[in-house]
CSV table of C-alpha atoms in Angstrom, one decimal:
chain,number,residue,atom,x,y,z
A,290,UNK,CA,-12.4,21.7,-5.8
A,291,UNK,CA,-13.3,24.2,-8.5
A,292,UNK,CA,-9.9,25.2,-8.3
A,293,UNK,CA,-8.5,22.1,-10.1
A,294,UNK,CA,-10.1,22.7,-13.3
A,295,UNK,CA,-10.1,20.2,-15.9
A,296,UNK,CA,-8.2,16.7,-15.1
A,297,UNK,CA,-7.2,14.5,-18.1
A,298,UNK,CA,-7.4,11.2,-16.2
A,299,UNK,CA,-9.9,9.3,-13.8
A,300,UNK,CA,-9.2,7.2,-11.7
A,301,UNK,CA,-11.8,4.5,-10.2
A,302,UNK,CA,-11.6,1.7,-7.8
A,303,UNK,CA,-14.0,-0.5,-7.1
A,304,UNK,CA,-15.1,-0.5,-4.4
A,305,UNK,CA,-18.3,-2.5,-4.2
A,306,UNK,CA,-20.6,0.2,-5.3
A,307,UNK,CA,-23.2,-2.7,-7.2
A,308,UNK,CA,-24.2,-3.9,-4.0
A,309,UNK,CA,-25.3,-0.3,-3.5
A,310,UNK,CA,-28.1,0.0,-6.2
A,311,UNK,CA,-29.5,3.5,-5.0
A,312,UNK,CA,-26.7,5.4,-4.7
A,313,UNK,CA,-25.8,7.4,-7.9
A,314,UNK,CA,-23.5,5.0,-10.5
A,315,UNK,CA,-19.7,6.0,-11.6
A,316,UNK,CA,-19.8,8.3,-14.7
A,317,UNK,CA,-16.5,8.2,-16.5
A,318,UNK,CA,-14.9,10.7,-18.4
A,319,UNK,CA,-13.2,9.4,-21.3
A,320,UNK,CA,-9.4,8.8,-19.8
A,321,UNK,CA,-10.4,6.4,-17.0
A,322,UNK,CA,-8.5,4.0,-15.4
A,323,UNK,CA,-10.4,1.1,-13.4
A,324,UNK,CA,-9.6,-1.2,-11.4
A,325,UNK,CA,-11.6,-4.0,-10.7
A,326,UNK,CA,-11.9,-6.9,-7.8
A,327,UNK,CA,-14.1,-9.0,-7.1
A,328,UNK,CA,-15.1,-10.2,-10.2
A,329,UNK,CA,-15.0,-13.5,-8.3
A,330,UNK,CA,-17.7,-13.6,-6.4
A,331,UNK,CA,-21.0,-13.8,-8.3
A,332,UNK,CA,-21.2,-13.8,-12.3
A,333,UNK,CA,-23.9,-10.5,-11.4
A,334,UNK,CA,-20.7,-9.1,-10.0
A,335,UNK,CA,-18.4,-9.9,-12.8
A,336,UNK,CA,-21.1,-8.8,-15.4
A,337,UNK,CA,-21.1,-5.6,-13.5
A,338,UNK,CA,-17.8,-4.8,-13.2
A,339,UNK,CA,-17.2,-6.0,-17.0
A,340,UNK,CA,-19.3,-3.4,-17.9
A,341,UNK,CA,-17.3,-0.9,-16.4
A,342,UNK,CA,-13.9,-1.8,-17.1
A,343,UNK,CA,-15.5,-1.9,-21.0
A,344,UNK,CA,-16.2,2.2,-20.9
A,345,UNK,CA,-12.8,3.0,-19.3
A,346,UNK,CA,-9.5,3.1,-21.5
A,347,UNK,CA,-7.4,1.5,-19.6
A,348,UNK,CA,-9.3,-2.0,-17.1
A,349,UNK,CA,-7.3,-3.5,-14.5
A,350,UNK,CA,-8.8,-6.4,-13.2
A,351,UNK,CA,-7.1,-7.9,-10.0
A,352,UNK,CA,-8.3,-11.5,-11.3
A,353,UNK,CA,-6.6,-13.0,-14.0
A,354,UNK,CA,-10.0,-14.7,-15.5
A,355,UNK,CA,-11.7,-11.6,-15.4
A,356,UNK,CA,-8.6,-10.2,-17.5
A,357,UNK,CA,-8.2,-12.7,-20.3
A,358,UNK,CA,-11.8,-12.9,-20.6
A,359,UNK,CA,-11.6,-9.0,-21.2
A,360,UNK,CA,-8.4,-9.2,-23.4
A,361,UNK,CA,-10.5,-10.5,-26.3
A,362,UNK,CA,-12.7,-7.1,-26.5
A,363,UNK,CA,-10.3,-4.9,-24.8
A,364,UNK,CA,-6.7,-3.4,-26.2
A,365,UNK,CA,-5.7,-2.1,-22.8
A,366,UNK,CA,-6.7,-5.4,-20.2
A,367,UNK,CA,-3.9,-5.9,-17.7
A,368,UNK,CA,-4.3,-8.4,-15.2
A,369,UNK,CA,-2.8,-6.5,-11.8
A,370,UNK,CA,-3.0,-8.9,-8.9
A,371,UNK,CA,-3.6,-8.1,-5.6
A,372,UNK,CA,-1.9,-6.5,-2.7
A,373,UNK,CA,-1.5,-5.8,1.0
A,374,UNK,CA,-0.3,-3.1,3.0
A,375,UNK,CA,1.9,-5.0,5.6
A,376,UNK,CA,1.2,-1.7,8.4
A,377,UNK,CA,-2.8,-2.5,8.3
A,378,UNK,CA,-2.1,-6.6,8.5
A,379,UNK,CA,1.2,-6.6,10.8
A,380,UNK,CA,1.1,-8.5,13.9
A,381,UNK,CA,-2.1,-6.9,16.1
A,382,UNK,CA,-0.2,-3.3,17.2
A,383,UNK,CA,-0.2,-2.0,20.6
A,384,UNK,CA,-2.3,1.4,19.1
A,385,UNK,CA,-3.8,1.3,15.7
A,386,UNK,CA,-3.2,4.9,15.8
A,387,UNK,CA,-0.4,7.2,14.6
A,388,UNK,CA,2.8,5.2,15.5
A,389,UNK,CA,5.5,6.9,14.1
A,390,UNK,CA,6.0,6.6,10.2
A,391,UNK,CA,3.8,3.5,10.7
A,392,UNK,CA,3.1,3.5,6.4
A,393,UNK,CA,6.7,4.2,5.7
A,394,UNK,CA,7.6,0.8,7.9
A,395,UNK,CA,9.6,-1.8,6.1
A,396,UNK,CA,8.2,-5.3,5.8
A,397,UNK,CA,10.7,-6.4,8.4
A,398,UNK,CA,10.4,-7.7,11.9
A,399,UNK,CA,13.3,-5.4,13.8
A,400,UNK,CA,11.0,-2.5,12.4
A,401,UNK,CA,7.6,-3.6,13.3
A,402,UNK,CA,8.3,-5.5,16.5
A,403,UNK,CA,8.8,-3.2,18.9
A,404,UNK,CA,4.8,-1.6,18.4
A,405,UNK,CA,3.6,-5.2,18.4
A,406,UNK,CA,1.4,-7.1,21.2
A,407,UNK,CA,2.0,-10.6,21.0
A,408,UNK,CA,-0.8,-12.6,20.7
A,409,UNK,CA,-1.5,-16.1,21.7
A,410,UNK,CA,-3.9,-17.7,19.8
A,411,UNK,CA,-7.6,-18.7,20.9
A,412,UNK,CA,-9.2,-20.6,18.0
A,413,UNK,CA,-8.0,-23.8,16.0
A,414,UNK,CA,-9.2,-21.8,13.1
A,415,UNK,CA,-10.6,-19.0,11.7
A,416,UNK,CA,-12.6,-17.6,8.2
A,417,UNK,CA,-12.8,-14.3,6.9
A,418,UNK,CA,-15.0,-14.0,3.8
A,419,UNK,CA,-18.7,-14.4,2.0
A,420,UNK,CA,-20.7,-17.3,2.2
A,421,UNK,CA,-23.2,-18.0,-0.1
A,422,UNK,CA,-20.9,-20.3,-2.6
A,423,UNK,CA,-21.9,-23.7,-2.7
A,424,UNK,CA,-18.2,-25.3,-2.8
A,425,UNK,CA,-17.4,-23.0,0.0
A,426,UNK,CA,-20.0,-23.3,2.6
A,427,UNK,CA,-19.8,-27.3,2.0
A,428,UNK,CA,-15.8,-26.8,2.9
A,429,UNK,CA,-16.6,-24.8,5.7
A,430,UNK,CA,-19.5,-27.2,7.1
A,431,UNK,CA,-17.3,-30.2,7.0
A,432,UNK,CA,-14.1,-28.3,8.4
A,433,UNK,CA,-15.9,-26.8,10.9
A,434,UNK,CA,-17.4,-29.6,12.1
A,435,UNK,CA,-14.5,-31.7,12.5
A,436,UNK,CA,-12.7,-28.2,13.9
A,437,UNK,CA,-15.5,-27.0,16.6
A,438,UNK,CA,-12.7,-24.5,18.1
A,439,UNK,CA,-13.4,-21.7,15.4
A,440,UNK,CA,-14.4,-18.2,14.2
A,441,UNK,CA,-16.4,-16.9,11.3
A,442,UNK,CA,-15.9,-13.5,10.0
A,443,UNK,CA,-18.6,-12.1,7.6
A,444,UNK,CA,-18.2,-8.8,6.6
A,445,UNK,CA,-15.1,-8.2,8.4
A,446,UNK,CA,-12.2,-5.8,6.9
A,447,UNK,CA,-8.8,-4.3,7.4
A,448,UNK,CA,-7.4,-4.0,10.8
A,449,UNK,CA,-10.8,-6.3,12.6
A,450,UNK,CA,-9.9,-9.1,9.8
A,451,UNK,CA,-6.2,-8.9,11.0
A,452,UNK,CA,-7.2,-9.1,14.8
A,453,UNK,CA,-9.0,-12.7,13.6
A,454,UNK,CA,-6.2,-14.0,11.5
A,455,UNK,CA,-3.9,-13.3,14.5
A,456,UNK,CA,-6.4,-15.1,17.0
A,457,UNK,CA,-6.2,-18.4,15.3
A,458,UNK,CA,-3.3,-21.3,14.4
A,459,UNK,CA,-4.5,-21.4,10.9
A,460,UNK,CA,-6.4,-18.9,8.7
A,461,UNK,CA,-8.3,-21.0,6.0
A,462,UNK,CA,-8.8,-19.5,2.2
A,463,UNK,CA,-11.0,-20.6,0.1
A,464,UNK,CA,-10.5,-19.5,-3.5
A,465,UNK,CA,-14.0,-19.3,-5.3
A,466,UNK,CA,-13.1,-20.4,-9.0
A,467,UNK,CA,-8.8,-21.0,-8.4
A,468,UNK,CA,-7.9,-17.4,-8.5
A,469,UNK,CA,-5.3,-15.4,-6.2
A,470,UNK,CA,-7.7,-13.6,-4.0
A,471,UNK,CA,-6.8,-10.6,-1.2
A,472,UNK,CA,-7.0,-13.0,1.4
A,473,UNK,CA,-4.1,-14.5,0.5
A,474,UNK,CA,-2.1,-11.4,0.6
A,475,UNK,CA,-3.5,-10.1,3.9
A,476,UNK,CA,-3.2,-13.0,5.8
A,477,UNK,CA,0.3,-13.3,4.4
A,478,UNK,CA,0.6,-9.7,5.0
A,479,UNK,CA,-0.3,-10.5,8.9
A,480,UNK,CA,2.3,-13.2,9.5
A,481,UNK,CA,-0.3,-16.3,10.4
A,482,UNK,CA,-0.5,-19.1,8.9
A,483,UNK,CA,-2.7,-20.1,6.0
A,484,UNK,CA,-4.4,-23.0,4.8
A,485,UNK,CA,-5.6,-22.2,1.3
């Protein structure tokens, strides 16, 4: 609001906005902070997102490649890993709605147990991620194969990805180039088991 008047900081988090090419691009005043994900996935991604983190004044890049590789032209680089909010990725809820102080709840079963719906699972196991890596989609073709009880989920976030991980025995991870991606932390975050 025009109320605020002028801010000293920015902060920016990315959000996938590159695979959004016509909507109107970031501009950054000079005291931004960024932080940067998936720098991962596809080196058009991590060229993107390089860029950025290159205008802010302070990059922090939830990979640790993407960070050292940045250290060498950047003074403030900080590699901040990746985290999960336990109340979005908790055992599947009885409401996803407004339990009481749901985001205040500890990451302990004597508090979260009583809103939860226990689930049996219905698939041998399940993925939650892109396709479109070689070294991935060959993993999933041969596991998948051997596993026929499964489910895929492309484009699948938040509390619909912790419904899945909660439907199957094991959650498989496939880590694109050895880093410590979200899925880790959200399926840890939900309690199943993973297979990474």
């Amino acid at each position: 609001p025009e109320t605020w008047g002028e801010y000293d900081w920015m902060l920016y988090v990315d959000w996938g906005q590159d695979c959004f090419p016509n909507l109107p691009q970031p501009q950054f005043v000079p005291k931004t902070v960024v932080v940067e994900s998936d720098t991962h996935y596809h080196p058009a991604a991590l060229a993107y997102r390089m860029h950025q983190a290159d205008k802010a004044a302070i990059a922090c890049m939830n990979q640790r490649n993407a960070a050292i590789i940045l250290s060498h032209t950047h003074k403030r680089a900080y590699w901040t890993p990746h985290a999960a909010d336990h109340t979005v990725y908790t055992p599947s809820l009885k409401s996803y709605g407004d339990e009481p102080g749901r985001r205040k709840w500890l990451p302990s079963p004597e508090v979260i147990e009583p809103f939860c719906v226990r689930k049996i699972p219905i698939h041998d196991i399940v993925f939650v991620g892109h396709l479109g890596v070689v070294g991935r989609v060959t993993l999933l073709d041969a596991v998948l194969k051997a596993i026929p009880n499964f489910d895929l989920g492309i484009s699948v976030f938040f509390e619909q990805a912790a419904n899945m991980f909660h439907d199957a025995k094991i959650v498989l991870n496939h880590s694109i180039r050895g880093e410590l991606n979200m899925r880790t932390f959200e399926v840890l975050a939900s309690r199943s088991f993973m297979l990474t």
